[in-house]
mmCIF file with all atom_site columns, C-alpha atoms in Angstrom:
data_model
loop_
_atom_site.group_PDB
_atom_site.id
_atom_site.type_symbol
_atom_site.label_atom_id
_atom_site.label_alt_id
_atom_site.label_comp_id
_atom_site.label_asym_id
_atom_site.label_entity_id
_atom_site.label_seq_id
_atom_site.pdbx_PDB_ins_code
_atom_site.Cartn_x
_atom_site.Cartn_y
_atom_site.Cartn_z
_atom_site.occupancy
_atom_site.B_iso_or_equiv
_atom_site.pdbx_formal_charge
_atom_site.auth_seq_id
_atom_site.auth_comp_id
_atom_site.auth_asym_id
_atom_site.auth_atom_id
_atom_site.pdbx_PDB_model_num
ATOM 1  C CA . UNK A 1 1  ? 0.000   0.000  0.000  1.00 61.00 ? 1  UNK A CA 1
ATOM 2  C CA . UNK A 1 2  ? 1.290   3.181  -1.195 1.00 77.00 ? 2  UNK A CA 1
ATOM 3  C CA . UNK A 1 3  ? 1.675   6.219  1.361  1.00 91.00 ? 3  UNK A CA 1
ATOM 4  C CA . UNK A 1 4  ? 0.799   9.704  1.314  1.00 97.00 ? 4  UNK A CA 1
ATOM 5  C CA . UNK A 1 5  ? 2.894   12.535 1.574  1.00 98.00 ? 5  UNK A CA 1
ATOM 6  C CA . UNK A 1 6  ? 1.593   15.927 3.394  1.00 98.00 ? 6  UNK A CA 1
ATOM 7  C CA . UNK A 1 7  ? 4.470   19.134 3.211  1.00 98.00 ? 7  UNK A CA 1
ATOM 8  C CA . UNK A 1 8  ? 3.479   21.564 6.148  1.00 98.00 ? 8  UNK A CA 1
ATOM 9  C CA . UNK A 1 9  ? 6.681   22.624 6.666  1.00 98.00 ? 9  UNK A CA 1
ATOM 10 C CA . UNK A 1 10 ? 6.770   26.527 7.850  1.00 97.00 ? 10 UNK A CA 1
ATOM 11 C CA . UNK A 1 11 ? 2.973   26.184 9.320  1.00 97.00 ? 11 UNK A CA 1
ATOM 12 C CA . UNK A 1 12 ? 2.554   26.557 12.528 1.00 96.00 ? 12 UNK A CA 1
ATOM 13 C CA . UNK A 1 13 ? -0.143  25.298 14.993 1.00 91.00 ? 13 UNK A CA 1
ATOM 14 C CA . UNK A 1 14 ? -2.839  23.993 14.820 1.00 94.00 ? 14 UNK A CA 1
ATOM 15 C CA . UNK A 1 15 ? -2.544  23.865 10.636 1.00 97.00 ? 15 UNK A CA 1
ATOM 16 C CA . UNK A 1 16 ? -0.612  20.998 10.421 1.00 97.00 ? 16 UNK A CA 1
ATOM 17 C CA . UNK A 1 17 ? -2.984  18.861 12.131 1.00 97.00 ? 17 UNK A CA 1
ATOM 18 C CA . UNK A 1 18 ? -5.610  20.709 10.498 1.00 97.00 ? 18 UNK A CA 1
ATOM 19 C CA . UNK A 1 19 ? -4.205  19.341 6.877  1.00 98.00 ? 19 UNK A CA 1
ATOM 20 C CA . UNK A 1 20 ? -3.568  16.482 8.288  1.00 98.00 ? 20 UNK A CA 1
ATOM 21 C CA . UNK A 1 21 ? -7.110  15.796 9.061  1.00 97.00 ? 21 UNK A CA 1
ATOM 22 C CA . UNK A 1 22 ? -8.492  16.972 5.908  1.00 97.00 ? 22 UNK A CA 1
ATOM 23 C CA . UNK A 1 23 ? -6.142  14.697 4.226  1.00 97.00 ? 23 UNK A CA 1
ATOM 24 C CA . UNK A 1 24 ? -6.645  11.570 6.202  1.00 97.00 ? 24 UNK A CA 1
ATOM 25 C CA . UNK A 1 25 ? -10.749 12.078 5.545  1.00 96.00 ? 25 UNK A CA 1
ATOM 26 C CA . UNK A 1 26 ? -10.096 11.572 1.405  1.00 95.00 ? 26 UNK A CA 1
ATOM 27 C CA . UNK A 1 27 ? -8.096  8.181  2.577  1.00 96.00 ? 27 UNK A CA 1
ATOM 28 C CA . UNK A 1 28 ? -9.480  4.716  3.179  1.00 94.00 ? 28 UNK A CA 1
ATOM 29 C CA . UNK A 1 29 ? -8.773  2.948  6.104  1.00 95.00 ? 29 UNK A CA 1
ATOM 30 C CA . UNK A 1 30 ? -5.419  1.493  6.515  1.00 95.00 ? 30 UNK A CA 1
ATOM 31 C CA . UNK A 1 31 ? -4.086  3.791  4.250  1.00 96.00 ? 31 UNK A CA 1
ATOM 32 C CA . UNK A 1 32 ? -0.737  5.687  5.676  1.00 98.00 ? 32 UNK A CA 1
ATOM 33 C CA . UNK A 1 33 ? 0.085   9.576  5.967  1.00 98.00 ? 33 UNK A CA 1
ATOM 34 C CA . UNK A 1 34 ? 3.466   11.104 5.964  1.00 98.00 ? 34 UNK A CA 1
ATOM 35 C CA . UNK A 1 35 ? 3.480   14.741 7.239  1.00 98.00 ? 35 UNK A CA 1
ATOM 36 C CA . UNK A 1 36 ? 6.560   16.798 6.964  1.00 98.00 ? 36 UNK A CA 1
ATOM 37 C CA . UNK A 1 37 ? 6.475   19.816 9.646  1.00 98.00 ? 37 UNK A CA 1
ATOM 38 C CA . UNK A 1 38 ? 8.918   22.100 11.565 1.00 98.00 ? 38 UNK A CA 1
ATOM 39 C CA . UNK A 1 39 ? 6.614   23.490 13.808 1.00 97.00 ? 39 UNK A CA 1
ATOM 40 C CA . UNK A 1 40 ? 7.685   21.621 17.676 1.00 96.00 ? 40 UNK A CA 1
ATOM 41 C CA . UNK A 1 41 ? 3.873   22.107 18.481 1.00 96.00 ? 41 UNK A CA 1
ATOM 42 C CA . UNK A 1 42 ? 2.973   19.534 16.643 1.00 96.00 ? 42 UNK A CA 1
ATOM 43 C CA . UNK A 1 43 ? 4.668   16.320 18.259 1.00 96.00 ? 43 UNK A CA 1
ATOM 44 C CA . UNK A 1 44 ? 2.114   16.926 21.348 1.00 96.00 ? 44 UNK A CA 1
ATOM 45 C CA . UNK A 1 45 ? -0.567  18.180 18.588 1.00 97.00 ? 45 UNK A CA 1
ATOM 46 C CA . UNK A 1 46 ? -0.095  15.045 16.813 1.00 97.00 ? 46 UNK A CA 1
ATOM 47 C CA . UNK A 1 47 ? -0.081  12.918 19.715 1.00 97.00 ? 47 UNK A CA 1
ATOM 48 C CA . UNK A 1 48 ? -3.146  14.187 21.170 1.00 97.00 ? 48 UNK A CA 1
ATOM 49 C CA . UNK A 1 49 ? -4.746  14.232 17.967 1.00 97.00 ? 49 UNK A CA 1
ATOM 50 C CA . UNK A 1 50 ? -4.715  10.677 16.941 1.00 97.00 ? 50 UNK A CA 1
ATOM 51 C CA . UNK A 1 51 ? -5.629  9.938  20.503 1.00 97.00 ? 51 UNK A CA 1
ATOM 52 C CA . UNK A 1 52 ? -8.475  11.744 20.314 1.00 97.00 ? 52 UNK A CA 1
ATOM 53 C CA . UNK A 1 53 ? -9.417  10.310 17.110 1.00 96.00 ? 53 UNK A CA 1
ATOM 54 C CA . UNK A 1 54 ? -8.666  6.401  16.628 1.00 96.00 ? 54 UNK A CA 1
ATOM 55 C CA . UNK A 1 55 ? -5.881  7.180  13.757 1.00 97.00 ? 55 UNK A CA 1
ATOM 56 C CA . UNK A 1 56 ? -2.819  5.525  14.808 1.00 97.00 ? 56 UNK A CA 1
ATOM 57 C CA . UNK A 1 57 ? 0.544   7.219  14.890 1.00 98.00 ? 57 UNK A CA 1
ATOM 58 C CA . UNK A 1 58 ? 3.176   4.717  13.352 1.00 97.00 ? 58 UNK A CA 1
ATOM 59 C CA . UNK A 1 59 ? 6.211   6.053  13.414 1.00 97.00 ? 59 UNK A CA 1
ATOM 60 C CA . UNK A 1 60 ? 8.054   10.034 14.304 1.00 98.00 ? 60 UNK A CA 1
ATOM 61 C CA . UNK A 1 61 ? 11.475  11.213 13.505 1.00 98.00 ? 61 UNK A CA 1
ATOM 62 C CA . UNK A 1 62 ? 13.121  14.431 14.365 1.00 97.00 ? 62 UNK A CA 1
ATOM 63 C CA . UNK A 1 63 ? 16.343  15.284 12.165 1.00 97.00 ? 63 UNK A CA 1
ATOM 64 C CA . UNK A 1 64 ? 17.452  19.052 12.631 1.00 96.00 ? 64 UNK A CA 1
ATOM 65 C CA . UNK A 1 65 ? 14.025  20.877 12.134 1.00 96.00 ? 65 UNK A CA 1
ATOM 66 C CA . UNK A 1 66 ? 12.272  18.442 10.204 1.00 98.00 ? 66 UNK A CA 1
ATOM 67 C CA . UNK A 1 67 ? 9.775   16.324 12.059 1.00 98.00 ? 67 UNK A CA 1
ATOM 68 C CA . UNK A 1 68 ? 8.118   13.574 10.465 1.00 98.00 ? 68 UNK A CA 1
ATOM 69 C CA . UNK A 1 69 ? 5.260   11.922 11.198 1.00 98.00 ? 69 UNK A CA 1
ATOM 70 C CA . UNK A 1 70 ? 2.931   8.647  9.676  1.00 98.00 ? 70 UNK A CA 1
ATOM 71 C CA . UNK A 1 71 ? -0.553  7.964  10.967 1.00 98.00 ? 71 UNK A CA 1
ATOM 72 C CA . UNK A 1 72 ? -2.292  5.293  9.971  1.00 97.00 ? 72 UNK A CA 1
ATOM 73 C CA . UNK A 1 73 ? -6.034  5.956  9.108  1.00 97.00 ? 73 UNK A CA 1
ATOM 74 C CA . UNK A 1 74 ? -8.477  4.174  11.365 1.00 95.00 ? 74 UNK A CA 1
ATOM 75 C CA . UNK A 1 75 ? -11.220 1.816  10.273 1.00 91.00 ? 75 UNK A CA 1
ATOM 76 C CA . UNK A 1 76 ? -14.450 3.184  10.130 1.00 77.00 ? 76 UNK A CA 1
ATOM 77 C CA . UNK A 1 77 ? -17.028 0.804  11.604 1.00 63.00 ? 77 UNK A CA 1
ATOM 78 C CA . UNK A 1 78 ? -20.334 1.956  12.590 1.00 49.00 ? 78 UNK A CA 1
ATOM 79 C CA . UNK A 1 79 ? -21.017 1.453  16.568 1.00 49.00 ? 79 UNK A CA 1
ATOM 80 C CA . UNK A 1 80 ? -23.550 -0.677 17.577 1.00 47.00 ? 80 UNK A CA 1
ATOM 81 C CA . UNK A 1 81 ? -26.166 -0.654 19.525 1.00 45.00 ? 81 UNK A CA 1
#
């Protein structure tokens, strides 16, 4: 499975998780993200975000200013009842 790549380096909180998101809603589950950022905010911002959501964060590296991260879309089952 291929992965995407999202550039939001030079953005600064909250749009890199805001692209993010938007991004990972046009995927299908399973599929995998790559964002490119510099802004620090966002390791905690990502974090938080895919807690708060059900995407899984897969992997982050940190070389110089360039943080990268890959999230993992979640499955989308319905709840039930």
């Amino acid at each position: 499975m291929s992965e995407k790549v999202l550039d939001v380096q030079g953005l600064s909180c909250p749009l890199p998780v805001l692209k993010a998101n938007k991004t990972l809603r046009g995927m299908t589950a399973g599929e995998k993200l790559r964002i490119l950022a510099t802004d620090k905010a966002s390791i905690a911002d990502f974090k938080a975000f895919c807690r708060e959501t059900g995407h899984s964060l897969i992997a982050f590296s940190e070389e110089g200013d360039l943080l990268s991260f890959t999230i993992r879309r979640k499955n989308d089952t319905a709840p039930e009842d």
